[in-house]
Coordinates of C-alpha atoms and ligand atoms in Angstrom, one line a residue:
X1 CA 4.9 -15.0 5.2
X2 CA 1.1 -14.5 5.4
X3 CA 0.6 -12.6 1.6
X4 CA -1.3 -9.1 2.5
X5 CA -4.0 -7.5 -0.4
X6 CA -4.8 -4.3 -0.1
X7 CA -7.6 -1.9 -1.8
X8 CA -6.8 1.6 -2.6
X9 CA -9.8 2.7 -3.7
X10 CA -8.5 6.7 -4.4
X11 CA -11.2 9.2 -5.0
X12 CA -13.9 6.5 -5.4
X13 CA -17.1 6.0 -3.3
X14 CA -19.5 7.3 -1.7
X15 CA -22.0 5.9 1.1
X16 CA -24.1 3.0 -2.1
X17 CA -20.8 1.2 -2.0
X18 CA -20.3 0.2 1.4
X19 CA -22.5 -2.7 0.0
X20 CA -19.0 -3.0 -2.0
X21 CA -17.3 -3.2 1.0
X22 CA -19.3 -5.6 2.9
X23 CA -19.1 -7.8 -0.3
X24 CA -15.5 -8.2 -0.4
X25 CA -15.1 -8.2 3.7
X26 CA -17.6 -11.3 3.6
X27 CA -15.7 -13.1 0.5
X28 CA -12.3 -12.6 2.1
X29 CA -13.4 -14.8 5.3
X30 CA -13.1 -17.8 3.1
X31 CA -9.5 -17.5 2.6
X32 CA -8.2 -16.9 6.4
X33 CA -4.8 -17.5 4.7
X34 CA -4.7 -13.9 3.5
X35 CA -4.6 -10.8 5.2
X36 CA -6.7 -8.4 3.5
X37 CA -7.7 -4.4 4.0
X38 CA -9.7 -1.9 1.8
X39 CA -8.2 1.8 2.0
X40 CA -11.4 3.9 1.8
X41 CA -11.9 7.8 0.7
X42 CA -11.7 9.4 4.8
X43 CA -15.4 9.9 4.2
X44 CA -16.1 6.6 4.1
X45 CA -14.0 5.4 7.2
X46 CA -16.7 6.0 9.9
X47 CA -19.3 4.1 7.8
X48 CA -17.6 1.1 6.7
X49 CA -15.7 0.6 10.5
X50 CA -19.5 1.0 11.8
X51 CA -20.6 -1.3 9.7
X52 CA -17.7 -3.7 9.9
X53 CA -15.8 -3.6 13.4
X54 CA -14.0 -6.5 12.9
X55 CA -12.8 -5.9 9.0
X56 CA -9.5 -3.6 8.8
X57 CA -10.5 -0.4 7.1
X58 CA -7.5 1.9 5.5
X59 CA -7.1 5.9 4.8
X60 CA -5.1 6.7 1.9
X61 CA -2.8 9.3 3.4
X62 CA -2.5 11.3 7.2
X63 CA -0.8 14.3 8.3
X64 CA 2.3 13.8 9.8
X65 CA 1.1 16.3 13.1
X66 CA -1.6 15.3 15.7
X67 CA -4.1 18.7 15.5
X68 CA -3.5 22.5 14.4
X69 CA -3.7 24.7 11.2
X70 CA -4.0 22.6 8.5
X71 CA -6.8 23.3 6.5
X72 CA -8.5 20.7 5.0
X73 CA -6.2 18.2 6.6
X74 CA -7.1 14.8 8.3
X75 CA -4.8 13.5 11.4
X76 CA -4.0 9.7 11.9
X77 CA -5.8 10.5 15.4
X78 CA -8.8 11.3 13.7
X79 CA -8.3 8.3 11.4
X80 CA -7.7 6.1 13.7
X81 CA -10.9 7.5 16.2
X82 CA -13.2 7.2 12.8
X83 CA -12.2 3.4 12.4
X84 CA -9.1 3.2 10.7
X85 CA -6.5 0.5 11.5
X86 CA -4.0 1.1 8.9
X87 CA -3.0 4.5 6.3
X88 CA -0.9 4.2 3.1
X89 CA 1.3 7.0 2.9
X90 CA 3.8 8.3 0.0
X91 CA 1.5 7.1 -2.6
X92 CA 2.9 8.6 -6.2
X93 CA -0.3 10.7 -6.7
X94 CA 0.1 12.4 -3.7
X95 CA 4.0 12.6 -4.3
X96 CA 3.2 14.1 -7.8
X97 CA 0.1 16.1 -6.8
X98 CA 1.0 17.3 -3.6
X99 CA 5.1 17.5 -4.1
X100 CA 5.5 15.4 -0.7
X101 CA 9.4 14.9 -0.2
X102 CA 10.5 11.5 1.5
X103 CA 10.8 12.9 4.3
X104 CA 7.0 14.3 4.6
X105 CA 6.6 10.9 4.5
X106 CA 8.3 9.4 6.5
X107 CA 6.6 11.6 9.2
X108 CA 3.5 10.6 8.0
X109 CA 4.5 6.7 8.6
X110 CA 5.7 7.6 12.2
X111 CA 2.6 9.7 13.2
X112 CA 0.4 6.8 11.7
X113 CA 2.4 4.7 14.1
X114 CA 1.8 6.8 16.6
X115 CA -1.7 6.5 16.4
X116 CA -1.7 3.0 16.2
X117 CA -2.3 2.4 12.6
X118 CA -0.4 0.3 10.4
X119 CA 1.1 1.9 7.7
X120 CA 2.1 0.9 4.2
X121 CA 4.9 3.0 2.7
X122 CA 4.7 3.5 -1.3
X123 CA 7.9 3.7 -3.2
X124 CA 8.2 3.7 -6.8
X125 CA 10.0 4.9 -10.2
X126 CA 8.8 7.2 -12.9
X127 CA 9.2 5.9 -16.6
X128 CA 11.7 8.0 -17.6
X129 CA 13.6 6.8 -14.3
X130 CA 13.1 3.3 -15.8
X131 CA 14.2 4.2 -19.1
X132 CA 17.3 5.9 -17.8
X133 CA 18.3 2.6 -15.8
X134 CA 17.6 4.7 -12.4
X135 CA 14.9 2.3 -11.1
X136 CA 16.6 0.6 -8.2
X137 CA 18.9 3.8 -7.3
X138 CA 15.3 5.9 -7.1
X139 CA 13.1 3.4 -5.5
X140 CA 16.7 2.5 -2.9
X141 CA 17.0 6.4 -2.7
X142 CA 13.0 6.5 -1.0
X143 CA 13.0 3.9 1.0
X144 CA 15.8 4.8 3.1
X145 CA 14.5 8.8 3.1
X146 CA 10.9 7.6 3.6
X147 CA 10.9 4.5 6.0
X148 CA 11.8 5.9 9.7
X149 CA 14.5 4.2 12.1
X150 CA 11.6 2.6 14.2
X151 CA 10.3 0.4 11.2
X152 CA 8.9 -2.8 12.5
X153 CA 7.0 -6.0 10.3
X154 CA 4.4 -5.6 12.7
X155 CA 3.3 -2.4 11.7
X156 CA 4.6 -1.4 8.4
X157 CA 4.3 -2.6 5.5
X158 CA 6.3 -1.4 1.7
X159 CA 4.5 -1.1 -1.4
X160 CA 6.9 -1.4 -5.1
X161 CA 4.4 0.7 -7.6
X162 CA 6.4 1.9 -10.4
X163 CA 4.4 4.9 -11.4
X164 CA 4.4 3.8 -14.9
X165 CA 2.1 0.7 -14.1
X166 CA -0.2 2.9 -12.1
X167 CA -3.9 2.6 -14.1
X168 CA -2.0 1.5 -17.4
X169 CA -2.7 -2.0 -17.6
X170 CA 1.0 -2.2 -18.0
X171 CA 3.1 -4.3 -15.7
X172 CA 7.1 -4.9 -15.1
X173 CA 8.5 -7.7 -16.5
X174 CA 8.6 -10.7 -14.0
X175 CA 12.3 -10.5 -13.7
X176 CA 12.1 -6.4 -13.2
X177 CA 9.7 -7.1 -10.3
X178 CA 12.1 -9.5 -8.4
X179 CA 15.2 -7.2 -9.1
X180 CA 13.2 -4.3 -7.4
X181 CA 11.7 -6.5 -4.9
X182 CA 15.5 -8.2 -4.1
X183 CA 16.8 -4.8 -4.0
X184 CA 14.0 -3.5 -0.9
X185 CA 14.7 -6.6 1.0
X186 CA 18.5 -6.8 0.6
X187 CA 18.2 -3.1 1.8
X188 CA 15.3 -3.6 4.5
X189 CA 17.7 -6.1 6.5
X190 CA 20.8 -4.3 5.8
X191 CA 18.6 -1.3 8.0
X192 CA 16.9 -3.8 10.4
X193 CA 18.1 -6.7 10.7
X194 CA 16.4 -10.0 10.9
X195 CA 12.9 -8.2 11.4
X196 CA 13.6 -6.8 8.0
X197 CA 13.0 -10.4 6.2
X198 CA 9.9 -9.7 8.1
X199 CA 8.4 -6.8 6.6
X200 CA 6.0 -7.5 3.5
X201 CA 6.7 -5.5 0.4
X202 CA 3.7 -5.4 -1.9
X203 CA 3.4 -4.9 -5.8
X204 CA 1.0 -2.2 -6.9
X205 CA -0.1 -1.3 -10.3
X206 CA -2.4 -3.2 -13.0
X207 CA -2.6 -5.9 -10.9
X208 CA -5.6 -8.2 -11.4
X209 CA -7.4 -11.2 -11.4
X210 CA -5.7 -12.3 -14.6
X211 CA -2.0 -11.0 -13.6
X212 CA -1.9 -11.6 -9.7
X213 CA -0.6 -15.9 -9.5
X214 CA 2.3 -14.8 -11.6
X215 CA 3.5 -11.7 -9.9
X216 CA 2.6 -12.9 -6.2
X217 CA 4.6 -15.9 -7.2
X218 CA 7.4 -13.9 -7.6
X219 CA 10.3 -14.2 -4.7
X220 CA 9.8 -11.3 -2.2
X221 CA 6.6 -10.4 -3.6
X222 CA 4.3 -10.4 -0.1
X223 CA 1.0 -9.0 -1.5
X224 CA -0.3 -6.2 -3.3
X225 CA -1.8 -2.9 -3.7
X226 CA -4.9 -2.7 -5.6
X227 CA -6.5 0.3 -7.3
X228 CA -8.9 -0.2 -9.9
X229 CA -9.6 -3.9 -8.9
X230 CA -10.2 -3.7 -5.5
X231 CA -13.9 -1.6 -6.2
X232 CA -15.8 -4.8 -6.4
X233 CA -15.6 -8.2 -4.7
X234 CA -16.2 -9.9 -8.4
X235 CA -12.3 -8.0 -9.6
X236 CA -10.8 -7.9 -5.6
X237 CA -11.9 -11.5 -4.7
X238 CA -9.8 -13.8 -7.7
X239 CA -6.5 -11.5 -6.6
X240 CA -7.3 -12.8 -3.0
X241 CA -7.9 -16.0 -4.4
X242 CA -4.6 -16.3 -5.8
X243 CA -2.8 -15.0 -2.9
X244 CA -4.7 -17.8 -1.0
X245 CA -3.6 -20.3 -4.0
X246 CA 0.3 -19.6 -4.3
Ligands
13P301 P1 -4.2 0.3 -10.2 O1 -4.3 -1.1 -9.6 O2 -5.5 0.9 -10.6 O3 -3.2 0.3 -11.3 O4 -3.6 1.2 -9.0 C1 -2.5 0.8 -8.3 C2 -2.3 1.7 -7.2 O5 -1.9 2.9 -7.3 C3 -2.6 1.3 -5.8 O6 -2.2 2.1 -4.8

């Protein structure tokens, strides 16, 4: 399976760093092995897509409804029209901040698809779910409420962050990450089949240049979701690297 890095850049940005952007999109056409995306603030969609047709450039979240009277909103229509390709959606911030259930999520993943973006679903366990030896029943628990019937590897995407990693510069334990990642794929071809070996689950939080070859060598572990280290090509590009090099 083709390994798949992707940027989550959160509230960080503005207009100075599509040079950022056009850094990392030029850097990542040396490693044609890897499939790579940046997931932009929405105000930074229409620039970078203009600036870059061909380079896939991500929102962070959608609505889960095409138009109407949602204040302050954004629809994956309008994402998609501004340049998107592809939307995370259930990150843990926004599941935290904005209380979105499962299945608010899962909406959001099927309007995304709708649109014609690809989606990468978030899942992910709290520390004291971890500490309470809930992590596989919670992170189990989301992915069946939040990944809809008509998941597909050619659209969607799952990303393991345990909410405790998140910014830390903590990470699991190797064998942590391939119990959790075991546990989505077990369960993801229980649901669908064959295509479910097909659908790549990424690791998010703390990963870097310095972490990324051991936990993308990890079985099941199809890519990863970058925050902090995906705001420069000099931190985004050695995680590529290794992708390309496992
Ligand atoms: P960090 O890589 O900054 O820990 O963030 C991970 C994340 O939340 C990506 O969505």
């Amino acid at each position: 399976m083709q390994k798949f890095i992707a940027g989550n850049w959160k509230m960080n940005g503005q207009l100075p760093d599509i040079a950022s952007v056009k850094a990392i999109a030029a850097a990542a056409q040396n490693y044609p092995s890897v499939d790579t995306a940046l997931c932009l603030p929405a105000t930074l969609i229409a620039p970078a897509a203009s600036a870059l047709p061909d380079y896939p450039i991500g929102a962070q979240d959608c609505h889960s409804a095409v138009s109407g009277a949602h204040t302050g909103c954004i629809s994956a229509v309008m994402l998609k029209e501004a340049g998107a390709s592809l939307s995370i959606v259930g990150h843990s911030e926004r599941r935290a901040a904005q209380h979105e259930s499962d299945a608010e999520v899962r909406a959001k993943a099927l309007a995304a698809k709708s649109a014609g973006l690809s989606v990468i679903v978030c899942v992910g366990e709290t520390e004291a779910e971890r500490d309470a030896n809930m992590a596989v029943a919670v992170v189990l628990r989301q992915l069946d409420h939040s990944l809809p019937d008509e998941a597909a590897s050619d659209w969607l995407s799952v990303a393991y962050e345990p909410v405790w990693a998140i910014g830390t510069g903590r990470i699991p334990s190797a064998g942590d990450v391939e119990q959790i990642h075991g546990a989505i794929r077990a369960d993801l071809e229980a649901r669908f089949g064959a295509d479910g070996a097909k659908i790549r689950i990424l690791y998010g939080g703390s990963m870097n240049g310095d972490n990324a070859a051991s936990l993308l060598a990890i079985p099941n572990v199809d890519g990863g979701l970058i925050g902090g280290a995906s705001l420069s090509a000099d931190k985004f590009m050695p995680i590529v690297a290794a992708a390309a090099a496992v």
